[in-house]
CSV table of C-alpha atoms in Angstrom, one decimal:
chain,number,residue,atom,x,y,z
A,1220,MET,CA,-34.2,-29.7,1.9
A,1221,ARG,CA,-35.7,-32.3,4.2
A,1222,HIS,CA,-39.4,-32.8,4.9
A,1223,LEU,CA,-40.9,-34.6,7.8
A,1224,ILE,CA,-44.1,-36.7,7.6
A,1225,GLY,CA,-45.7,-38.0,10.8
A,1226,LEU,CA,-47.6,-41.2,11.2
A,1227,LEU,CA,-50.2,-41.4,14.0
A,1228,LEU,CA,-50.8,-45.1,14.4
A,1229,GLY,CA,-52.7,-47.7,16.4
A,1230,THR,CA,-51.9,-51.4,16.1
A,1231,GLU,CA,-50.7,-51.4,12.5
A,1232,GLU,CA,-47.2,-52.4,11.4
A,1233,ASP,CA,-47.4,-53.6,7.8
A,1234,TRP,CA,-48.3,-50.5,5.8
A,1235,PRO,CA,-46.3,-48.1,8.0
A,1236,SER,CA,-43.2,-50.2,7.4
A,1237,ALA,CA,-44.0,-50.3,3.7
A,1238,PHE,CA,-44.5,-46.6,3.5
A,1239,GLU,CA,-41.2,-45.9,5.3
A,1240,THR,CA,-39.4,-48.3,3.0
A,1241,VAL,CA,-40.7,-46.9,-0.2
A,1242,LEU,CA,-39.9,-43.3,0.7
A,1243,ARG,CA,-36.4,-44.4,1.8
A,1244,ARG,CA,-35.8,-46.3,-1.5
A,1245,LEU,CA,-37.2,-43.4,-3.5
A,1246,GLY,CA,-34.5,-41.1,-2.1
A,1247,PRO,CA,-34.2,-37.4,-3.0
A,1248,ILE,CA,-36.9,-36.0,-5.3
A,1249,LYS,CA,-36.0,-33.5,-8.0
A,1250,GLY,CA,-36.9,-29.9,-6.9
A,1251,VAL,CA,-38.4,-31.2,-3.7
A,1252,GLY,CA,-35.8,-32.7,-1.5
A,1253,GLU,CA,-35.7,-35.7,0.9
A,1254,PHE,CA,-38.4,-37.1,3.2
A,1255,ASP,CA,-38.1,-38.5,6.7
A,1256,VAL,CA,-40.9,-40.4,8.4
A,1257,GLU,CA,-41.6,-40.3,12.2
A,1258,ARG,CA,-44.1,-42.3,14.2
A,1259,LEU,CA,-45.8,-39.9,16.5
A,1260,THR,CA,-46.1,-40.4,20.3
A,1261,ILE,CA,-48.9,-39.1,22.5
A,1262,GLU,CA,-47.9,-36.6,25.2
A,1263,PRO,CA,-48.8,-33.2,26.6
A,1264,PHE,CA,-48.7,-30.4,24.0
A,1265,ASP,CA,-48.5,-26.7,24.2
A,1266,LEU,CA,-51.2,-25.0,22.1
A,1267,ARG,CA,-48.6,-22.5,20.9
A,1268,ALA,CA,-45.8,-25.0,20.2
A,1269,LYS,CA,-44.7,-25.1,16.5
A,1270,PRO,CA,-44.9,-28.7,15.1
A,1271,ARG,CA,-42.0,-30.1,13.1
A,1272,HIS,CA,-44.2,-32.1,10.7
A,1273,GLU,CA,-45.5,-30.8,7.4
A,1274,LEU,CA,-48.0,-33.6,6.9
A,1275,VAL,CA,-49.5,-36.2,9.2
A,1276,ILE,CA,-51.3,-39.4,8.2
A,1277,ASP,CA,-53.7,-40.2,11.0
A,1278,ARG,CA,-55.0,-43.7,11.8
A,1279,LEU,CA,-55.8,-43.2,15.4
A,1280,ALA,CA,-57.7,-40.0,16.3
A,1281,TYR,CA,-61.1,-41.3,15.1
A,1282,TRP,CA,-61.3,-43.0,18.4
A,1283,TYR,CA,-58.4,-41.6,20.5
A,1284,TYR,CA,-59.4,-38.1,21.6
A,1285,HIS,CA,-56.1,-36.7,22.8
A,1286,PRO,CA,-54.4,-36.9,19.4
A,1287,ARG,CA,-57.5,-35.7,17.7
A,1288,GLU,CA,-57.3,-32.4,19.6
A,1289,TRP,CA,-53.6,-32.1,18.6
A,1290,LEU,CA,-54.6,-32.6,15.0
A,1291,LYS,CA,-57.2,-29.9,15.2
A,1292,LYS,CA,-54.6,-27.6,16.8
A,1293,VAL,CA,-51.9,-28.2,14.1
A,1294,ALA,CA,-54.3,-27.9,11.3
A,1295,MET,CA,-56.0,-24.7,12.5
A,1296,MET,CA,-52.9,-22.9,13.9
A,1297,ASP,CA,-50.0,-24.2,11.9
A,1298,ASP,CA,-51.3,-25.4,8.5
A,1299,VAL,CA,-50.0,-28.9,8.9
A,1300,TYR,CA,-51.6,-31.0,6.2
A,1301,LEU,CA,-53.9,-33.9,7.3
A,1302,LEU,CA,-55.2,-36.5,4.9
A,1303,ASN,CA,-58.6,-36.5,6.7
A,1304,SER,CA,-60.1,-33.4,8.3
A,1305,PRO,CA,-60.4,-33.9,12.1
A,1306,PHE,CA,-63.2,-31.3,12.0
A,1307,THR,CA,-65.6,-33.6,10.2
A,1308,PHE,CA,-65.0,-36.8,12.3
A,1309,GLN,CA,-68.6,-36.5,13.5
A,1310,SER,CA,-69.6,-37.3,9.8
A,1311,MET,CA,-67.6,-40.4,10.1
A,1312,GLU,CA,-70.4,-41.7,12.2
A,1313,LYS,CA,-72.3,-42.4,9.0
A,1314,HIS,CA,-75.4,-40.4,9.9
A,1315,THR,CA,-74.3,-37.0,8.6
A,1316,ALA,CA,-72.7,-38.6,5.6
A,1317,TYR,CA,-76.0,-40.3,4.7
A,1318,CYS,CA,-77.9,-37.1,5.1
A,1319,ALA,CA,-75.5,-35.1,2.9
A,1320,MET,CA,-75.4,-37.6,0.1
A,1321,MET,CA,-79.2,-37.9,0.1
A,1322,ARG,CA,-79.5,-34.2,-0.3
A,1323,LEU,CA,-77.0,-34.3,-3.2
A,1324,GLY,CA,-79.3,-36.9,-4.9
A,1325,LEU,CA,-77.3,-40.1,-4.6
A,1326,LYS,CA,-79.2,-43.3,-4.5
A,1327,VAL,CA,-78.7,-44.1,-0.8
A,1328,PRO,CA,-81.2,-46.8,0.3
A,1329,GLU,CA,-84.1,-45.8,2.5
A,1330,THR,CA,-82.7,-45.3,6.0
A,1331,VAL,CA,-84.3,-44.6,9.4
A,1332,LEU,CA,-82.6,-43.9,12.8
A,1333,VAL,CA,-84.3,-45.5,15.7
A,1334,PRO,CA,-83.9,-44.6,19.4
A,1335,PHE,CA,-81.6,-46.7,21.7
A,1336,LYS,CA,-83.0,-50.0,22.8
A,1337,ASN,CA,-81.3,-49.4,26.2
A,1338,PRO,CA,-80.4,-45.7,26.8
A,1339,VAL,CA,-76.9,-45.0,27.9
A,1340,ASP,CA,-76.3,-45.6,31.7
A,1341,ASN,CA,-76.7,-42.0,32.8
A,1342,ALA,CA,-79.3,-40.6,35.2
A,1343,ARG,CA,-80.0,-37.7,32.8
A,1344,TYR,CA,-80.6,-40.0,29.9
A,1345,ALA,CA,-83.0,-42.2,31.9
A,1346,TYR,CA,-85.0,-39.1,33.1
A,1347,THR,CA,-85.2,-37.7,29.6
A,1348,ALA,CA,-86.1,-41.0,28.0
A,1349,ALA,CA,-88.9,-41.6,30.6
A,1350,ARG,CA,-90.4,-38.2,30.1
A,1351,TYR,CA,-89.9,-37.4,26.4
A,1352,ASN,CA,-89.1,-40.6,24.4
A,1353,GLN,CA,-92.1,-41.2,22.1
A,1354,SER,CA,-93.4,-44.7,22.0
A,1355,PHE,CA,-93.0,-46.2,18.5
A,1356,ASP,CA,-93.8,-49.3,16.6
A,1357,LEU,CA,-90.6,-51.0,15.4
A,1358,ASP,CA,-92.5,-53.4,13.2
A,1359,GLU,CA,-94.3,-50.6,11.4
A,1360,VAL,CA,-90.9,-48.9,10.7
A,1361,ALA,CA,-89.4,-52.1,9.3
A,1362,GLU,CA,-92.5,-52.9,7.2
A,1363,ARG,CA,-92.4,-49.3,5.7
A,1364,ILE,CA,-88.8,-49.8,4.7
A,1365,GLY,CA,-89.5,-53.4,3.6
A,1366,TYR,CA,-87.7,-56.7,4.2
A,1367,PRO,CA,-84.9,-57.6,3.9
A,1368,LEU,CA,-83.1,-54.8,5.6
A,1369,PHE,CA,-80.0,-54.2,7.6
A,1370,MET,CA,-79.7,-53.0,11.2
A,1371,LYS,CA,-76.4,-51.3,11.8
A,1372,PRO,CA,-74.8,-48.8,14.2
A,1373,TYR,CA,-74.9,-45.2,13.1
A,1374,ASP,CA,-71.2,-45.0,14.2
A,1375,GLY,CA,-70.2,-48.4,13.0
A,1376,GLY,CA,-67.0,-49.7,11.7
A,1377,ALA,CA,-65.5,-53.1,10.8
A,1378,TRP,CA,-69.0,-54.6,10.5
A,1379,ARG,CA,-69.6,-54.2,14.3
A,1380,GLY,CA,-73.2,-54.8,15.2
A,1381,VAL,CA,-74.4,-55.2,11.6
A,1382,SER,CA,-77.3,-57.6,11.2
A,1383,LEU,CA,-79.2,-58.8,8.1
A,1384,VAL,CA,-82.9,-58.7,9.1
A,1385,ARG,CA,-85.3,-60.8,7.0
A,1386,ASP,CA,-88.4,-61.0,9.2
A,1387,ARG,CA,-90.0,-59.8,12.4
A,1388,ASP,CA,-88.2,-62.3,14.7
A,1389,GLU,CA,-84.8,-61.3,13.4
A,1390,LEU,CA,-85.7,-57.6,13.7
A,1391,HIS,CA,-86.5,-57.9,17.4
A,1392,ARG,CA,-83.6,-60.1,18.1
A,1393,ALA,CA,-81.2,-57.7,16.5
A,1394,TYR,CA,-82.8,-54.7,18.2
A,1395,ASP,CA,-82.7,-56.4,21.6
A,1396,GLN,CA,-79.0,-57.2,21.1
A,1397,SER,CA,-78.1,-53.6,20.1
A,1398,GLY,CA,-78.1,-52.5,23.7
A,1399,GLU,CA,-76.7,-49.0,24.0
A,1400,MET,CA,-75.7,-48.8,20.3
A,1401,LEU,CA,-77.7,-46.3,18.3
A,1402,MET,CA,-79.0,-48.0,15.2
A,1403,HIS,CA,-80.0,-47.3,11.6
A,1404,LEU,CA,-82.5,-49.5,9.8
A,1405,GLN,CA,-81.5,-49.5,6.1
A,1406,GLN,CA,-83.2,-51.0,3.1
A,1407,ALA,CA,-81.2,-53.9,1.7
A,1408,ILE,CA,-80.5,-53.9,-2.0
A,1409,ASP,CA,-81.7,-57.4,-2.6
A,1410,GLY,CA,-80.3,-59.3,-5.5
A,1411,TYR,CA,-77.6,-56.8,-6.3
A,1412,ASP,CA,-75.2,-57.6,-9.2
A,1413,ALA,CA,-71.9,-56.4,-7.7
A,1414,PHE,CA,-70.5,-55.1,-4.5
A,1415,ALA,CA,-67.7,-52.6,-5.1
A,1416,ARG,CA,-65.3,-51.3,-2.5
A,1417,SER,CA,-63.3,-48.3,-3.6
A,1418,LEU,CA,-60.2,-47.1,-1.7
A,1419,SER,CA,-59.5,-43.4,-2.3
A,1420,ILE,CA,-56.1,-41.8,-1.6
A,1421,GLY,CA,-56.0,-38.2,-2.6
A,1422,ALA,CA,-56.8,-37.8,-6.3
A,1423,GLU,CA,-56.8,-41.5,-7.0
A,1424,THR,CA,-59.3,-44.2,-6.4
A,1425,MET,CA,-59.0,-48.0,-6.8
A,1426,VAL,CA,-62.3,-49.8,-7.3
A,1427,MET,CA,-62.2,-53.5,-6.1
A,1428,ARG,CA,-64.7,-56.3,-6.2
A,1429,PHE,CA,-65.7,-57.1,-2.7
A,1430,ARG,CA,-67.2,-60.2,-1.0
A,1431,PRO,CA,-68.2,-59.3,2.5
A,1432,GLU,CA,-69.4,-62.8,3.3
A,1433,GLU,CA,-65.9,-64.2,2.9
A,1434,PRO,CA,-63.1,-64.3,5.5
A,1435,MET,CA,-60.9,-61.2,5.3
A,1436,HIS,CA,-58.1,-62.8,3.2
A,1437,ALA,CA,-60.7,-63.6,0.5
A,1438,ARG,CA,-62.9,-60.5,0.4
A,1439,TYR,CA,-61.0,-58.5,-2.2
A,1440,VAL,CA,-61.2,-60.3,-5.6
A,1441,VAL,CA,-58.7,-59.6,-8.4
A,1442,ASP,CA,-61.2,-58.8,-11.1
A,1443,HIS,CA,-60.5,-55.8,-13.4
A,1444,SER,CA,-63.7,-56.0,-15.4
A,1445,PHE,CA,-66.5,-56.7,-12.9
A,1446,LEU,CA,-68.1,-53.3,-13.6
A,1447,SER,CA,-69.0,-51.7,-17.0
A,1448,PRO,CA,-66.8,-48.6,-17.8
A,1449,SER,CA,-69.8,-46.2,-17.2
A,1450,VAL,CA,-70.7,-47.8,-13.8
A,1451,GLY,CA,-67.0,-47.9,-12.8
A,1452,GLU,CA,-66.8,-44.1,-13.5
A,1453,GLU,CA,-69.9,-43.5,-11.5
A,1454,VAL,CA,-68.5,-45.4,-8.5
A,1455,VAL,CA,-65.2,-43.4,-8.7
A,1456,THR,CA,-67.2,-40.1,-8.9
A,1457,ILE,CA,-69.2,-41.0,-5.9
A,1458,GLY,CA,-66.1,-41.7,-3.9
A,1459,LYS,CA,-64.4,-38.5,-5.0
A,1460,LEU,CA,-67.6,-36.5,-4.2
A,1461,VAL,CA,-67.8,-37.9,-0.7
A,1462,ASN,CA,-64.2,-37.2,0.0
A,1463,ALA,CA,-64.0,-33.7,-1.4
A,1464,PHE,CA,-67.3,-32.8,0.3
A,1465,PHE,CA,-66.0,-33.8,3.8
A,1466,ARG,CA,-62.3,-33.1,3.2
A,1467,TRP,CA,-61.3,-36.7,3.4
A,1468,GLU,CA,-58.3,-38.0,1.4
A,1469,PHE,CA,-57.8,-41.4,2.8
A,1470,ASN,CA,-61.2,-43.1,2.8
A,1471,SER,CA,-63.1,-46.1,1.5
A,1472,CYS,CA,-66.6,-46.3,-0.1
A,1473,GLU,CA,-68.9,-49.2,-0.4
A,1474,THR,CA,-71.5,-49.3,-3.2
A,1475,LEU,CA,-74.0,-51.9,-4.4
A,1476,VAL,CA,-74.7,-52.1,-8.2
A,1477,LYS,CA,-78.0,-53.4,-9.3
A,1478,GLY,CA,-78.7,-53.0,-13.0
A,1479,SER,CA,-77.6,-49.5,-13.9
A,1480,ASP,CA,-78.2,-48.1,-10.4
A,1481,VAL,CA,-75.3,-47.4,-8.0
A,1482,HIS,CA,-76.3,-47.4,-4.4
A,1483,PRO,CA,-73.8,-46.0,-1.8
A,1484,ILE,CA,-74.2,-47.9,1.5
A,1485,ASP,CA,-71.1,-47.0,3.5
A,1486,TYR,CA,-68.7,-44.3,2.7
A,1487,ALA,CA,-67.4,-42.8,6.0
A,1488,ASN,CA,-64.3,-44.7,7.1
A,1489,ALA,CA,-61.8,-42.8,9.1
A,1490,CYS,CA,-59.4,-45.8,9.0
A,1491,PRO,CA,-59.9,-47.6,5.7
A,1492,ASP,CA,-58.5,-51.1,5.3
A,1493,VAL,CA,-55.0,-51.0,3.9
A,1494,ALA,CA,-53.7,-54.3,5.5
A,1495,LEU,CA,-51.4,-56.4,3.5
A,1496,THR,CA,-53.3,-59.6,4.4
A,1497,SER,CA,-56.6,-58.2,3.1
A,1498,LEU,CA,-55.6,-56.0,0.2
A,1499,HIS,CA,-52.9,-58.4,-1.0
A,1500,TYR,CA,-52.7,-57.7,-4.8
A,1501,TYR,CA,-53.8,-54.1,-4.3
A,1502,PHE,CA,-51.4,-53.4,-1.4
A,1503,PRO,CA,-48.6,-52.1,-3.6
A,1504,TRP,CA,-51.0,-49.6,-5.3
A,1505,ALA,CA,-52.1,-48.3,-1.9
A,1506,ILE,CA,-48.6,-47.7,-0.6
A,1507,LYS,CA,-47.4,-46.2,-3.9
A,1508,THR,CA,-50.4,-43.9,-4.0
A,1509,LEU,CA,-50.1,-42.9,-0.4
A,1510,VAL,CA,-46.5,-41.9,-1.1
A,1511,LYS,CA,-47.4,-39.9,-4.2
A,1512,TRP,CA,-50.2,-38.0,-2.5
A,1513,SER,CA,-48.1,-37.2,0.6
A,1514,VAL,CA,-45.2,-36.0,-1.5
A,1515,PHE,CA,-47.4,-33.9,-3.8
A,1516,CYS,CA,-49.1,-32.2,-0.8
A,1517,VAL,CA,-45.8,-31.3,0.8
A,1518,ALA,CA,-44.1,-30.3,-2.4
A,1519,THR,CA,-46.9,-28.0,-3.6
A,1520,ARG,CA,-47.5,-26.6,-0.1
A,1521,ARG,CA,-51.1,-27.7,-0.1
A,1522,ARG,CA,-52.9,-26.2,2.8
A,1523,PRO,CA,-55.8,-27.6,4.9
A,1524,ARG,CA,-59.2,-26.5,3.8
A,1525,ILE,CA,-61.3,-26.2,7.0
A,1526,ASP,CA,-64.3,-24.5,5.3
A,1527,LEU,CA,-66.4,-27.2,3.7
A,1528,GLU,CA,-68.0,-24.9,1.2
A,1529,THR,CA,-71.1,-27.1,1.1
A,1530,HIS,CA,-73.1,-24.5,-0.8
A,1531,ASP,CA,-71.1,-25.2,-3.9
A,1532,TYR,CA,-72.4,-28.8,-3.9
A,1533,PHE,CA,-75.9,-28.1,-2.7
A,1534,SER,CA,-76.5,-25.5,-5.4
A,1535,VAL,CA,-75.9,-28.0,-8.2
A,1536,THR,CA,-79.1,-28.7,-10.2
A,1537,GLY,CA,-80.1,-30.8,-13.3
A,1538,THR,CA,-80.6,-34.4,-14.0
A,1539,TYR,CA,-78.7,-37.1,-12.0
A,1540,GLU,CA,-76.1,-37.4,-14.8
A,1541,GLU,CA,-75.7,-33.7,-15.0
A,1542,ARG,CA,-75.2,-33.4,-11.3
A,1543,LEU,CA,-72.7,-36.2,-11.2
A,1544,ALA,CA,-70.7,-34.5,-13.9
A,1545,GLU,CA,-70.6,-31.2,-11.9
A,1546,TYR,CA,-69.8,-33.1,-8.7
A,1547,ARG,CA,-66.8,-34.7,-10.4
A,1548,ARG,CA,-65.6,-31.3,-11.6
A,1549,LEU,CA,-65.9,-29.9,-8.1
A,1550,ALA,CA,-64.1,-32.9,-6.6
A,1551,ASP,CA,-61.3,-32.8,-9.2
A,1552,ALA,CA,-60.8,-29.1,-8.6
A,1553,TYR,CA,-60.5,-29.8,-4.8
A,1554,PHE,CA,-58.0,-32.6,-5.4
A,1555,GLU,CA,-56.1,-30.6,-8.1
A,1556,THR,CA,-56.3,-33.8,-10.1
A,1557,GLU,CA,-54.6,-32.5,-13.3
A,1558,ARG,CA,-51.8,-30.8,-11.4
A,1559,TYR,CA,-51.3,-33.9,-9.3
A,1560,HIS,CA,-50.9,-36.2,-12.4
A,1561,GLU,CA,-48.5,-33.7,-14.0
A,1562,PHE,CA,-46.4,-33.6,-10.8
A,1563,CYS,CA,-46.3,-37.4,-10.6
A,1564,GLN,CA,-45.1,-37.7,-14.2
A,1565,ASP,CA,-42.5,-35.0,-13.7
A,1566,ARG,CA,-41.2,-35.6,-10.2
A,1567,LEU,CA,-42.1,-39.2,-9.4
A,1568,ALA,CA,-41.5,-41.0,-12.7
A,1569,ARG,CA,-39.1,-43.5,-10.9
A,1570,LEU,CA,-41.7,-44.6,-8.3
A,1571,ASP,CA,-43.3,-47.4,-10.3
A,1572,GLU,CA,-39.9,-49.0,-10.9
A,1573,VAL,CA,-38.9,-48.5,-7.2
A,1574,VAL,CA,-42.1,-50.2,-6.0
A,1575,LEU,CA,-41.9,-53.0,-8.5
A,1576,GLU,CA,-38.3,-53.8,-7.6
A,1577,TRP,CA,-39.2,-53.8,-3.9
A,1578,VAL,CA,-42.3,-56.0,-4.1
A,1579,ALA,CA,-40.4,-58.5,-6.3
A,1580,GLY,CA,-37.5,-58.7,-3.8
A,1581,ALA,CA,-36.5,-60.3,-0.5
A,1582,GLU,CA,-37.3,-57.2,1.7
A,1583,PHE,CA,-40.9,-57.2,0.8
A,1584,ASP,CA,-41.1,-61.0,1.2
A,1585,ARG,CA,-39.8,-60.6,4.8
A,1586,LEU,CA,-42.5,-58.0,5.5
A,1587,LEU,CA,-45.1,-60.5,4.1
A,1588,VAL,CA,-43.9,-63.4,6.2
A,1589,ASP,CA,-43.7,-61.2,9.4
A,1590,THR,CA,-47.2,-59.9,8.8
A,1591,VAL,CA,-48.6,-63.4,8.3
A,1592,THR,CA,-46.8,-64.6,11.4
A,1593,ALA,CA,-48.3,-61.8,13.5
A,1594,THR,CA,-51.8,-62.3,12.0
A,1595,TYR,CA,-52.4,-66.1,11.8
A,1596,PRO,CA,-51.9,-69.1,14.2
A,1597,ALA,CA,-48.9,-71.2,13.6
A,1598,HIS,CA,-50.7,-74.1,11.8
A,1599,GLU,CA,-52.1,-71.7,9.2
A,1600,ARG,CA,-49.0,-69.6,8.5
A,1601,ASP,CA,-47.4,-71.6,5.7
A,1602,ARG,CA,-50.6,-71.8,3.8
A,1603,PHE,CA,-51.2,-68.1,4.0
A,1604,VAL,CA,-47.7,-67.1,3.2
A,1605,GLU,CA,-48.0,-69.0,-0.1
A,1606,HIS,CA,-51.5,-67.7,-0.7
A,1607,PHE,CA,-50.4,-64.1,-0.5
A,1608,ARG,CA,-47.1,-64.7,-2.3
A,1609,GLY,CA,-49.1,-66.0,-5.2
A,1610,LEU,CA,-51.3,-62.9,-5.3
A,1611,LEU,CA,-48.3,-60.5,-5.1
A,1612,ARG,CA,-46.4,-62.4,-7.8
A,1613,LEU,CA,-49.5,-61.9,-10.0
A,1614,TRP,CA,-49.3,-58.1,-9.3
A,1615,VAL,CA,-45.6,-58.2,-10.2
A,1616,LYS,CA,-46.3,-60.0,-13.5
A,1617,ASP,CA,-49.1,-57.6,-14.4
A,1618,SER,CA,-47.0,-54.6,-13.5
A,1619,GLU,CA,-44.0,-55.9,-15.6
A,1620,GLN,CA,-46.4,-56.3,-18.6
A,1621,LEU,CA,-47.6,-52.7,-18.2
A,1622,ALA,CA,-44.1,-51.2,-17.8
């Protein structure tokens, strides 16, 4: 039996090529069959047409509306499995995600949504703003939250429009520059001990030490013990909770750790970073896990869950620790975590070996060189090729020791 997976892509080339290569190298899977991968094109579609794909990995529809409507159609009418629900994309605009996780009792920093500095250029907006917008004191709002704070778009991504605000002058400068962007003011967790970025793919989560102030190639640090075991488990639970709640299965979550407190600050990312030149050491894990989850969903005929069933989460009571434990149980039930791991052990036992051989070989090195060539100017390419080669050789060495 042959199964077809669709990739809905924007500008990316590195991870799609890697995903296609690993599935090809894996070959037929016992009791499941073979997999083909197809890059999807954008064209007119008949709402009654039957799709050929059993699963689609979407990296485009969070901003490109035509394919978003196709995804809604194939999920609702045809049970095509999608790794992120297109019906909760509004939540990807951060605001709904903040509200939901606050209600669930997570330690989200104090957050206030302020009106546009410059309303959208539309006569109706201008009329409504002139008649109904309430005058407010921006300084009073900031002082109530407390400095330092961050001003950031409610629908942000890739750090667009994010400003650290330490005083009144920086507050007004950032607000004046926000223009037609709708902004949150959010309390900064000053003096935090660790910044964790966790990438979740289906039932698995990789928690990575993150340095946002560094250039992209140096932001993810290879550090396997920067969090205590209990804090690490809490970070994983928060990521799984967010994803199960909104039906997201390919998402990243940012948390700040200060003492024993874990503060989620950004956890709605429709297109999480999986670039080779930023993830480097962690790139093979991402590709391997994306293959595993995709195969599992197709093989077990997993179906889209359009109903969010938020009442199951909102009805949880108890202490913070008791609620976290119940949220983890609900999330693991949604992701079928136990069944997933059993499936991987039974049907995908070869995958670790396949990926290790690939990353250690010439085909992966060509992908690395091609990616660096497409990303960096000519005078920097040799340096970055060796930089990333070193990190991937470290992954190979660590993987060989675990084998």
